Coordinates of C-alpha atoms and ligand atoms in Angstrom, one line a residue:
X17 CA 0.0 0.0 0.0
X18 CA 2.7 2.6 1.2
X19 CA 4.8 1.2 -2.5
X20 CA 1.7 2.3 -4.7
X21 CA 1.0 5.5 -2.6
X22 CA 4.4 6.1 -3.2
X23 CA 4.6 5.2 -6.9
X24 CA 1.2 7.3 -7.1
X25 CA 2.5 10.5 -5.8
X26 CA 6.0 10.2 -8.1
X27 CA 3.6 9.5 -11.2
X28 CA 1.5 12.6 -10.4
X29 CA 4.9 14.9 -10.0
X30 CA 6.1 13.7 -13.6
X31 CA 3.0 14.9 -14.9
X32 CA 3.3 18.3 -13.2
X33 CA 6.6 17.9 -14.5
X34 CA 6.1 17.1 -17.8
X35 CA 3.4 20.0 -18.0
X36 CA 6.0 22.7 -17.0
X37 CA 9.0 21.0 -19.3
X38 CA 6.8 21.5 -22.3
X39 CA 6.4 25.4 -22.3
X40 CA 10.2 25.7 -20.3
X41 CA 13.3 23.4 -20.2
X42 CA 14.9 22.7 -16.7
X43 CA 17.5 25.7 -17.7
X44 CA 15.1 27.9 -17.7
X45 CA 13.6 26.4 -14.5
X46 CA 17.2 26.7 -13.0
X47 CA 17.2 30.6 -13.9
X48 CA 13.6 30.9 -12.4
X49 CA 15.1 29.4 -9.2
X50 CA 17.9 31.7 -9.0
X51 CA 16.1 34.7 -10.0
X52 CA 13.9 33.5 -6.7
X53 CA 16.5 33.3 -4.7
X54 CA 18.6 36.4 -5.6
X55 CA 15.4 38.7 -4.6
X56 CA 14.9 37.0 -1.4
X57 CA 18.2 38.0 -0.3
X58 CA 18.2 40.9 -1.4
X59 CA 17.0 44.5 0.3
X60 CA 17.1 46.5 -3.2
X61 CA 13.8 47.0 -3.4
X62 CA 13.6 48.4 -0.1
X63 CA 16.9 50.7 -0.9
X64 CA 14.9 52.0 -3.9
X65 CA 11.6 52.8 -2.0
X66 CA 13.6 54.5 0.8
X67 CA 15.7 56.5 -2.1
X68 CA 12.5 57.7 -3.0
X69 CA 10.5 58.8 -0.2
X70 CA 13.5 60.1 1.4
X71 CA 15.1 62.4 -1.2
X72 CA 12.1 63.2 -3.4
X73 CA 8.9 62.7 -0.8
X74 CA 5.5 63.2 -1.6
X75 CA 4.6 63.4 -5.5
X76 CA 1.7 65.3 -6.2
X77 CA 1.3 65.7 -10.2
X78 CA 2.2 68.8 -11.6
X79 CA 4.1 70.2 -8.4
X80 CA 8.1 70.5 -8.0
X81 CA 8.6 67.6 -6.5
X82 CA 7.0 65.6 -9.1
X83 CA 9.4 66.9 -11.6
X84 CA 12.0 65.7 -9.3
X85 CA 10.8 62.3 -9.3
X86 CA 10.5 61.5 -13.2
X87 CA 14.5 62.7 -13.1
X88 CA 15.2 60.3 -9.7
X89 CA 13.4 57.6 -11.9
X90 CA 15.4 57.9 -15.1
X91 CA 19.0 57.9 -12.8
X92 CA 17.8 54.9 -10.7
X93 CA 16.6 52.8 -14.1
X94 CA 20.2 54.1 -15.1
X95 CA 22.0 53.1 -11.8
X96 CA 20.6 49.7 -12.1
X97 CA 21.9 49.2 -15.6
X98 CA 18.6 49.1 -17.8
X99 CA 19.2 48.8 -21.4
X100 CA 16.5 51.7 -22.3
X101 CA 15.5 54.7 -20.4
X102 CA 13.1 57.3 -21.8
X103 CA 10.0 59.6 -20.8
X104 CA 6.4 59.8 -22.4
X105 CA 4.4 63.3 -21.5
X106 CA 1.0 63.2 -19.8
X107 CA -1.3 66.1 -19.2
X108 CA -4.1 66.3 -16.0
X109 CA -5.9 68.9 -14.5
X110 CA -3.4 70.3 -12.2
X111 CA -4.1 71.1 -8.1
X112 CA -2.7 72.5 -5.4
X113 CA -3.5 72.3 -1.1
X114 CA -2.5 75.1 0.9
X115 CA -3.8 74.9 4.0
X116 CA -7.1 73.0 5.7
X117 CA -8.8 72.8 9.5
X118 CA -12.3 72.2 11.0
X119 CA -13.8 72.9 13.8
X120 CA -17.2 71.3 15.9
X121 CA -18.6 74.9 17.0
X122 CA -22.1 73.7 18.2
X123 CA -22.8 71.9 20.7
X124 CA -19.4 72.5 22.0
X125 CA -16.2 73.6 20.4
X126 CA -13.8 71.0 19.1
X127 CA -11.3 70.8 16.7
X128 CA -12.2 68.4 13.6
X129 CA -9.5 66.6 11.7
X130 CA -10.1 66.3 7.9
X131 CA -8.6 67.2 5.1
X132 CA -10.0 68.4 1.4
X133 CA -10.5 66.2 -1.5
X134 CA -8.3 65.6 -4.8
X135 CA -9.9 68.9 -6.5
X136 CA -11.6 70.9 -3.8
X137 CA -12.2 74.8 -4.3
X138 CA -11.6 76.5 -1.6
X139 CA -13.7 78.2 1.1
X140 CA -13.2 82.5 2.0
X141 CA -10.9 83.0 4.3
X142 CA -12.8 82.9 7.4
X143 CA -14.2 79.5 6.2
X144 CA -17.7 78.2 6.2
X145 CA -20.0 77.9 9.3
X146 CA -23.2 75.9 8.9
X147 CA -25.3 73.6 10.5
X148 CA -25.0 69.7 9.5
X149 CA -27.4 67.0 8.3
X150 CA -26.2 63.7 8.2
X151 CA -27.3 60.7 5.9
X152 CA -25.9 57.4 6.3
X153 CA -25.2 56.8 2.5
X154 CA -24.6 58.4 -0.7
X155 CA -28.0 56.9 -2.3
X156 CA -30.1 58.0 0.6
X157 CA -28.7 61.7 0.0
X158 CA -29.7 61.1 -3.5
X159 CA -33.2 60.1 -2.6
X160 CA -33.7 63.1 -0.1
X161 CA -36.3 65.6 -1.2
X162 CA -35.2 69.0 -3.3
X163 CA -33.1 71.4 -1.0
X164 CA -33.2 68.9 1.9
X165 CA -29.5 70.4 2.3
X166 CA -30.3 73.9 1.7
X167 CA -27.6 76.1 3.5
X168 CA -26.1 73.1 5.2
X169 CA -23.3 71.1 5.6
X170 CA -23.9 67.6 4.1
X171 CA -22.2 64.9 5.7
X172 CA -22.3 61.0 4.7
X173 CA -21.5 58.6 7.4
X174 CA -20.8 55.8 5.0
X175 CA -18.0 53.2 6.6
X176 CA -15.8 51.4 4.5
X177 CA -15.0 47.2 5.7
X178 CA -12.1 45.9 5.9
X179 CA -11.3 42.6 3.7
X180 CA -8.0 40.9 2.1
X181 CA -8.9 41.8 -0.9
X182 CA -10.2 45.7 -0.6
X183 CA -13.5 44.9 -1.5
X184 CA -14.8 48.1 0.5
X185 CA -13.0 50.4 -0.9
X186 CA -15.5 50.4 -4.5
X187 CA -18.5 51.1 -2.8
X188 CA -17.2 53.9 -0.1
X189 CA -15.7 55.9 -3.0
X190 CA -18.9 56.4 -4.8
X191 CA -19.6 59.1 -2.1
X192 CA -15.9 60.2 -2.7
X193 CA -16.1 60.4 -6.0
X194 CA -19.8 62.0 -6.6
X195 CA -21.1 63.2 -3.3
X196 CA -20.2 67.0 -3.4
X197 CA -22.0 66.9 -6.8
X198 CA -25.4 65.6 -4.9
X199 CA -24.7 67.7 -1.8
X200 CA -25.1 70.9 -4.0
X201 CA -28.2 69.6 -5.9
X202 CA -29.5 69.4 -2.4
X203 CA -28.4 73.3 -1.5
X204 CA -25.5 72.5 0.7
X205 CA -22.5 74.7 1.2
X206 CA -20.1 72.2 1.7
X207 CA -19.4 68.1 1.9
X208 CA -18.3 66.0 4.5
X209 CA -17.7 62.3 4.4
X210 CA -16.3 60.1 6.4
X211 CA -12.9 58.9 4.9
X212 CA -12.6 56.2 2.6
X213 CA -10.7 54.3 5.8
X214 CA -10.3 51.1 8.0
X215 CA -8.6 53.2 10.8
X216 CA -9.3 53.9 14.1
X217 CA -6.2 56.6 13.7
X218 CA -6.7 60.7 13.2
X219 CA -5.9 60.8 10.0
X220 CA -7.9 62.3 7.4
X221 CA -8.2 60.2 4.1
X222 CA -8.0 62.3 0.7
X223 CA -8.6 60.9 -3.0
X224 CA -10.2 62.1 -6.3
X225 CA -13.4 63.4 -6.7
X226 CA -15.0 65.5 -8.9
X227 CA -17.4 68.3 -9.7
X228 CA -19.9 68.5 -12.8
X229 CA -20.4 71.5 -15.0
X230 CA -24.1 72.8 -14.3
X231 CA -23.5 72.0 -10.7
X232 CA -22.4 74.2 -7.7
X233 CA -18.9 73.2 -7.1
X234 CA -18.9 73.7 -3.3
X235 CA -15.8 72.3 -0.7
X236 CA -15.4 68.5 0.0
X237 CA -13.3 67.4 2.6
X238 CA -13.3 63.6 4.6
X239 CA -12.2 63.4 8.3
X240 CA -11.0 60.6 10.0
X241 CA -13.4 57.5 11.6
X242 CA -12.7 58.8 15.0
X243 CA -14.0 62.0 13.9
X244 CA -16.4 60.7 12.0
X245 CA -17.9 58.8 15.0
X246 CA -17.8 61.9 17.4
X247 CA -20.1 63.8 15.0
X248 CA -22.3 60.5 14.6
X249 CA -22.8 60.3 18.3
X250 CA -24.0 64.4 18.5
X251 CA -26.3 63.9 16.0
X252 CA -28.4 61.5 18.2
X253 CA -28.2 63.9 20.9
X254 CA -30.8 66.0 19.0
X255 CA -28.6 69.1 19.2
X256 CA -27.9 71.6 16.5
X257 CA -24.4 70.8 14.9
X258 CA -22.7 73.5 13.5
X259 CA -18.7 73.2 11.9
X260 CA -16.3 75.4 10.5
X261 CA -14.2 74.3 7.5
X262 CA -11.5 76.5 6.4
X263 CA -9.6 75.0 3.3
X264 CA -7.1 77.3 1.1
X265 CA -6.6 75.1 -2.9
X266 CA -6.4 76.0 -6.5
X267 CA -7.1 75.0 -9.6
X268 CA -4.2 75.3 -11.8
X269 CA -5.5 74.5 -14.7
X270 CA -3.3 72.1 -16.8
X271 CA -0.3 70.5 -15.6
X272 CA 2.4 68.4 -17.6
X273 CA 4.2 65.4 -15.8
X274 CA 5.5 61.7 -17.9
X275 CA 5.5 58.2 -17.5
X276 CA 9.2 56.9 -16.6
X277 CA 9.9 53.9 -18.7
X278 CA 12.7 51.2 -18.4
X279 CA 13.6 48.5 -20.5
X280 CA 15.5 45.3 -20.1
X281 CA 15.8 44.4 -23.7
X282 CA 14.9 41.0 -24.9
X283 CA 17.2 38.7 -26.9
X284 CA 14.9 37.2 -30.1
X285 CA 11.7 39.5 -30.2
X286 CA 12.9 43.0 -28.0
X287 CA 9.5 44.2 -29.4
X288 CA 8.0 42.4 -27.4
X289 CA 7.4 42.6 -23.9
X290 CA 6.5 42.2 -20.3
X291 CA 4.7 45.2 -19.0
X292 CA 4.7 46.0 -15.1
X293 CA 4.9 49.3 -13.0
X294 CA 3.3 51.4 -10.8
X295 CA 2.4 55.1 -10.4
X296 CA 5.5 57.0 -9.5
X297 CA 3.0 60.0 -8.5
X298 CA 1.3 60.1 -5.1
X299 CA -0.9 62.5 -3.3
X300 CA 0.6 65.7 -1.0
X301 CA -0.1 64.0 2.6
X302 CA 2.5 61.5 3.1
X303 CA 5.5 60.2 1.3
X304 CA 3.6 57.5 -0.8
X305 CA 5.6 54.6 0.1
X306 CA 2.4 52.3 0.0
X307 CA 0.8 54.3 -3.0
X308 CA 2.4 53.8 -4.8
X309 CA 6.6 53.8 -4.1
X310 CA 6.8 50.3 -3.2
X311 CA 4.5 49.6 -6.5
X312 CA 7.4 51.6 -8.4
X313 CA 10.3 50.4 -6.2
X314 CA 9.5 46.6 -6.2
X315 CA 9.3 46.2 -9.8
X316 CA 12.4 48.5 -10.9
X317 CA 13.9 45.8 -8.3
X318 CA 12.3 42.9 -10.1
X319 CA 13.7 43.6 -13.7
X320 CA 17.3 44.2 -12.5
X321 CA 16.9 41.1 -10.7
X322 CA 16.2 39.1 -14.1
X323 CA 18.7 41.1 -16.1
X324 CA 21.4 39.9 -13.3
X325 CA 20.5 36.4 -14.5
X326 CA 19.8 36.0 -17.9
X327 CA 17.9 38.0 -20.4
X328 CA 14.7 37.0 -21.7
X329 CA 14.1 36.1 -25.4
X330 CA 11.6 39.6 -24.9
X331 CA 11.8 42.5 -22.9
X332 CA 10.1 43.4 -19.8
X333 CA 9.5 46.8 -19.6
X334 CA 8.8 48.9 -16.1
X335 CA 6.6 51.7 -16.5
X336 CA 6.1 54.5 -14.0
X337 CA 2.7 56.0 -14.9
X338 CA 2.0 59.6 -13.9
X339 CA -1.0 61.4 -12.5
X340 CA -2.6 58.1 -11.6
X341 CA -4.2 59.7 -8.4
X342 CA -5.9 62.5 -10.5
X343 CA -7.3 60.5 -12.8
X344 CA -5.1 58.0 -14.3
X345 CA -3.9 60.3 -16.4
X346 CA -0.5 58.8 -17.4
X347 CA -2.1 55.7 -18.0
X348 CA -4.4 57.1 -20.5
X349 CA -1.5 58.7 -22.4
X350 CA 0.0 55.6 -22.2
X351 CA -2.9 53.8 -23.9
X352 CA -3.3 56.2 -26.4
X353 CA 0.2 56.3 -27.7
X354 CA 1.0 52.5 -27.7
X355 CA -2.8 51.2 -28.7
X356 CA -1.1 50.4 -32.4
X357 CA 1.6 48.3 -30.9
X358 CA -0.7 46.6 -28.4
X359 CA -0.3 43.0 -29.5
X360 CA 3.4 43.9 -28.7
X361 CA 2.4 43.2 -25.1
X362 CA 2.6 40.1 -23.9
X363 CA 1.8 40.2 -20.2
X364 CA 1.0 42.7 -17.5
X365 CA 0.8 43.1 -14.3
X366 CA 1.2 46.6 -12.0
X367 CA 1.2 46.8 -8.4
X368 CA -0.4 49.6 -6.4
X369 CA -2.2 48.2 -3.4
X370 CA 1.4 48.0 -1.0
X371 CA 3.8 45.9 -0.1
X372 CA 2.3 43.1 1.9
X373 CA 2.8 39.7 0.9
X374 CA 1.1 38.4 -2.1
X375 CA -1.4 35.7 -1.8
X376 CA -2.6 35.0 -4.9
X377 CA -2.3 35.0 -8.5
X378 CA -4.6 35.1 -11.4
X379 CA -4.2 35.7 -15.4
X380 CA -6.8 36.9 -17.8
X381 CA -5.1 35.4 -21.4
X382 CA -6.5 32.8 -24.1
X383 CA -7.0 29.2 -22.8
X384 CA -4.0 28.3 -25.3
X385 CA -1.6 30.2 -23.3
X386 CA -3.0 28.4 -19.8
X387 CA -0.4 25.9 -19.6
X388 CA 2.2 28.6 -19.5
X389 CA 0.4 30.5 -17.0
X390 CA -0.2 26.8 -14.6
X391 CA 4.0 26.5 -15.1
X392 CA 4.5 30.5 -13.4
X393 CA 1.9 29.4 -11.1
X394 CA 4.2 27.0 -10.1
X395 CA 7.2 28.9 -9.4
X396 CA 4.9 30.9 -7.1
X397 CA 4.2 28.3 -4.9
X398 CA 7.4 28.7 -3.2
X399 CA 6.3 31.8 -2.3
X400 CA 3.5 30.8 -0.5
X401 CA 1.8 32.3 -3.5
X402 CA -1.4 30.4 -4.6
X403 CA -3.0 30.3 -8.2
X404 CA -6.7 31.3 -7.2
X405 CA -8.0 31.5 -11.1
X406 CA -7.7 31.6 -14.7
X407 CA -9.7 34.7 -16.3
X408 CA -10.9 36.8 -13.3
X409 CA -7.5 39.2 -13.1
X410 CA -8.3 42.6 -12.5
X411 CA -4.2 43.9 -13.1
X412 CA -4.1 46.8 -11.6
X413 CA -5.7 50.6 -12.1
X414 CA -3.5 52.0 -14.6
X415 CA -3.4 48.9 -17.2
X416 CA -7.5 49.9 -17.3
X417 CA -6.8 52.0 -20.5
X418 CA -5.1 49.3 -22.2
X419 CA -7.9 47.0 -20.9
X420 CA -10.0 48.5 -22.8
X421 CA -8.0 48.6 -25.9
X422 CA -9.2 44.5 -25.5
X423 CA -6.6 41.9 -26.0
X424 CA -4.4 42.3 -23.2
X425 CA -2.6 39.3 -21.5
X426 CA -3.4 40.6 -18.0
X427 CA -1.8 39.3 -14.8
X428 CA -3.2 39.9 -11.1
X429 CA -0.3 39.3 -7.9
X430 CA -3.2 39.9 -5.0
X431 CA -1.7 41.7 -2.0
X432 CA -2.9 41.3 1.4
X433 CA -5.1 44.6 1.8
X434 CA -6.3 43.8 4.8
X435 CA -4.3 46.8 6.8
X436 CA -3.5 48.8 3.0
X437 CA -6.2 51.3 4.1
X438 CA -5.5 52.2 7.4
X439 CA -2.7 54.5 5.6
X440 CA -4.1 54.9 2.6
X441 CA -4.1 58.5 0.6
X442 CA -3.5 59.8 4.3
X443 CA -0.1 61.9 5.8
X444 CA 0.4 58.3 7.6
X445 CA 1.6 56.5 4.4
X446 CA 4.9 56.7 5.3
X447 CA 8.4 54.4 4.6
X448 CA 8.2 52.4 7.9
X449 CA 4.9 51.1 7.1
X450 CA 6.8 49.2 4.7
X451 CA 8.3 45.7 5.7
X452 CA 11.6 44.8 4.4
X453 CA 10.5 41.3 4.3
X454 CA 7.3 41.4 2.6
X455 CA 8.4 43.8 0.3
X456 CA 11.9 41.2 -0.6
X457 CA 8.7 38.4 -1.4
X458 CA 6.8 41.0 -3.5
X459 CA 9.9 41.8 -5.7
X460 CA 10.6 38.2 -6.1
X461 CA 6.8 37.2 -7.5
X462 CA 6.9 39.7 -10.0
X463 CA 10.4 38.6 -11.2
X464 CA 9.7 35.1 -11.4
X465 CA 6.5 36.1 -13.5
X466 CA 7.9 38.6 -15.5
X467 CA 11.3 36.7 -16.6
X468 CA 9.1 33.1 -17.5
X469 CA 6.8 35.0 -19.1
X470 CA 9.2 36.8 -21.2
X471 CA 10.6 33.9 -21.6
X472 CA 8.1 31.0 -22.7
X473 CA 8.6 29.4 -26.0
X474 CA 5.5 30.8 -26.8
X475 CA 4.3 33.7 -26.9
X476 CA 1.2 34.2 -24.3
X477 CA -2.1 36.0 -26.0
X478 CA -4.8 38.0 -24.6
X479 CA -8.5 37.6 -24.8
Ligands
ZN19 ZN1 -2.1 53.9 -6.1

């Protein structure tokens, strides 16, 4: 019995085997293995994200710093030996924060912690006092009657979950994204919401939003769950709630930034090529070492680690999108400029969700290119990384405008959001929320699938 078991389980690992030797020879295996290895034991991913949040800092599109950025990107694809280095321009509707507070005046006087959303105007200088009403969700704002908010101060109480996989962060930014629109249909003077945010911490969480021409455009700000709570609780006290928001931005009109490119060239077909990234842009709060400079860091880390082993028969190519936050307005430009030469890419993948450890991976590609995807899948397994799906991948915000080009071979490596946004878009996203572990096992996954599939016999497709 324990000979058969035996013989059993040794016949079912030459299959497995047999599957991966078809689409990769044990050479190539060997290099996977190595590749593996090499970024475990290594802290250059780390180096790079510290590089970055240290000497350049928050990224807001359009501002200095950002400029500064797209020039630390092109010397650190440099530094780390990439064959190609160039810049492609992007335009977005650029925006500027000055200054922001809040304050409970009625019942009692306290001092309210928020900040303004991606695109706020401002208030006068002395701010806005009014009185607030409070609905629990965006849609039941919707269905209140005509000037239910006349000369108030809307506030949505809507609280995001927390989950693995993010799955509350969709839902809460519909009143991000639309509520200061519905607030003025109402007659409110300004918007509240509670922050898109699974933290019980004092920060305020910021993001895009937007404004509709026809529409009142009147300030929007989010404060934190803490905050959120207090003026939750005052409201069942029956009392008149009245706050003052003072928030100094502008609207700058159009700004110019560009996505960073590198590119380890391939050997056969260098037209081809592996696409991962992140956005090297971030918002003004914090340093954006979550969003997205451990997106950017972890994959500039992940082609240097293939190119120290062997280059692929095609390239893979790192992009650093720009303006993602506002809009994903570098990933548009992208799109646009490479949507003849799309069949050129052959997978993608970005990361922008932080640098926990990945759990899973899933691919989106033509069932003929499965068996290459189910031999990657395997080198992941060491990883502790496990292959929850063909078809469902989602690949990341700013490969959405190639998405939609249809065709694209697109690649999901799920990080563990569970914790992603308690920091999230908030002054609190910061390096040492980053862990030099997790982050080594991050750079690692997206080498191993970057280098095999750049360097399959065939080519995978799209669907
Ligand atoms: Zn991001």
């Amino acid at each position: 019995m324990k000979k058969l078991l035996c013989t059993l389980a040794l016949s079912g690992l030459t299959f497995i085997n047999s599957v991966t030797a078809q689409e990769f020879t044990l050479k190539q295996i060997e290099q996977v293995s190595k590749i593996r290895t090499n970024a475990l034991n290594s802290d250059l991913a780390y180096d790079i994200l510290s590089s970055l949040t240290t000497e350049v800092g928050p990224r807001l599109p359009g501002t200095t710093n950002d400029a500064l950025a797209v020039q630390w990107a092109q010397d650190k694809f440099k530094e780390l030996g990439y064959d190609k280095v160039w810049i492609e321009p992007a335009t977005f509707p650029s925006w500027r924060r000055y200054s922001e507070s809040g304050t409970i005046i009625a019942p009692s006087q306290q001092p309210l912690h928020l900040t303004a959303l991606g695109g706020s105007v401002s208030t006068p200088e002395e701010g806005i006092t009014a009185e607030v009403i409070q609905f629990e969700t965006l849609d039941e704002l919707i269905a209140a009657p005509e000037n239910a908010a006349k000369g108030k101060i809307v506030f949505i109480n809507y609280k995001m979950n927390r989950h693995i996989d993010g799955n509350g962060y969709g839902p809460a930014t519909r009143a991000r994204r639309t509520g200061a629109i519905e607030a003025a249909k109402k007659g409110a003077v300004a918007f509240i919401m509670r922050s898109v945010s699974t933290s019980h911490h004092r920060f305020a969480h910021t993001g895009a939003s937007q404004y509709k021409d026809g529409v009142k455009p009147i300030v929007k700000v989010a404060i934190p769950n803490p905050d959120a709570d207090q003026i939750s609780r005052l409201t069942t006290l029956n009392k008149t709630i009245k706050i003052n928001i003072k928030v100094q931005t502008k609207d700058l009109g159009e700004g110019k930034s560009f996505n960073v490119i590198g590119q380890i060239n391939g050997t056969q077909n260098p037209e081809q090529y592996v696409l991962i990234g992140g956005h090297l842009d971030s918002w003004d709060l914090g340093t954006g070492a979550l969003d997205d400079g451990a997106g950017v860091a972890l994959t500039m880390a992940a082609a240097k680690f293939i190119a120290d082993v062997k280059r692929p028969k095609r390239s893979v190519r790192v992009v650093l999108f720009a303006a993602e936050e506002l809009g994903l307005w570098g990933a548009k430009a992208y799109a646009k400029a490479h949507a003849t030469n799309k069949h050129n890419i052959v997978a993608a993948a970005e990361s922008d969700f932080g640098a926990d450890f990945i759990y899973g991976f899933q691919s989106s590609v033509e069932a003929s290119s499965l068996p290459i995807v189910r031999a990657i899948a395997k080198q992941l397994l060491p990883l502790n990384i496990a292959y929850i799906g063909a078809n469902r991948s989602s690949s990341g915000p700013d490969l959405i405008p190639l998405r939609n080009l249809g065709g694209l071979p697109g690649f999901s490596l799920h990080t563990d959001g569970t914790d992603y946004f308690d920091y999230h878009h908030t002054a609190d996203d910061t390096l040492d929320k980053v862990d030099p572990k997790k982050i080594q096992q991050n750079a690692a996954a997206y080498a191993v699938f970057a280098f095999m599939a750049a360097d399959a016999k065939k080519t995978i497709k799209g669907k």
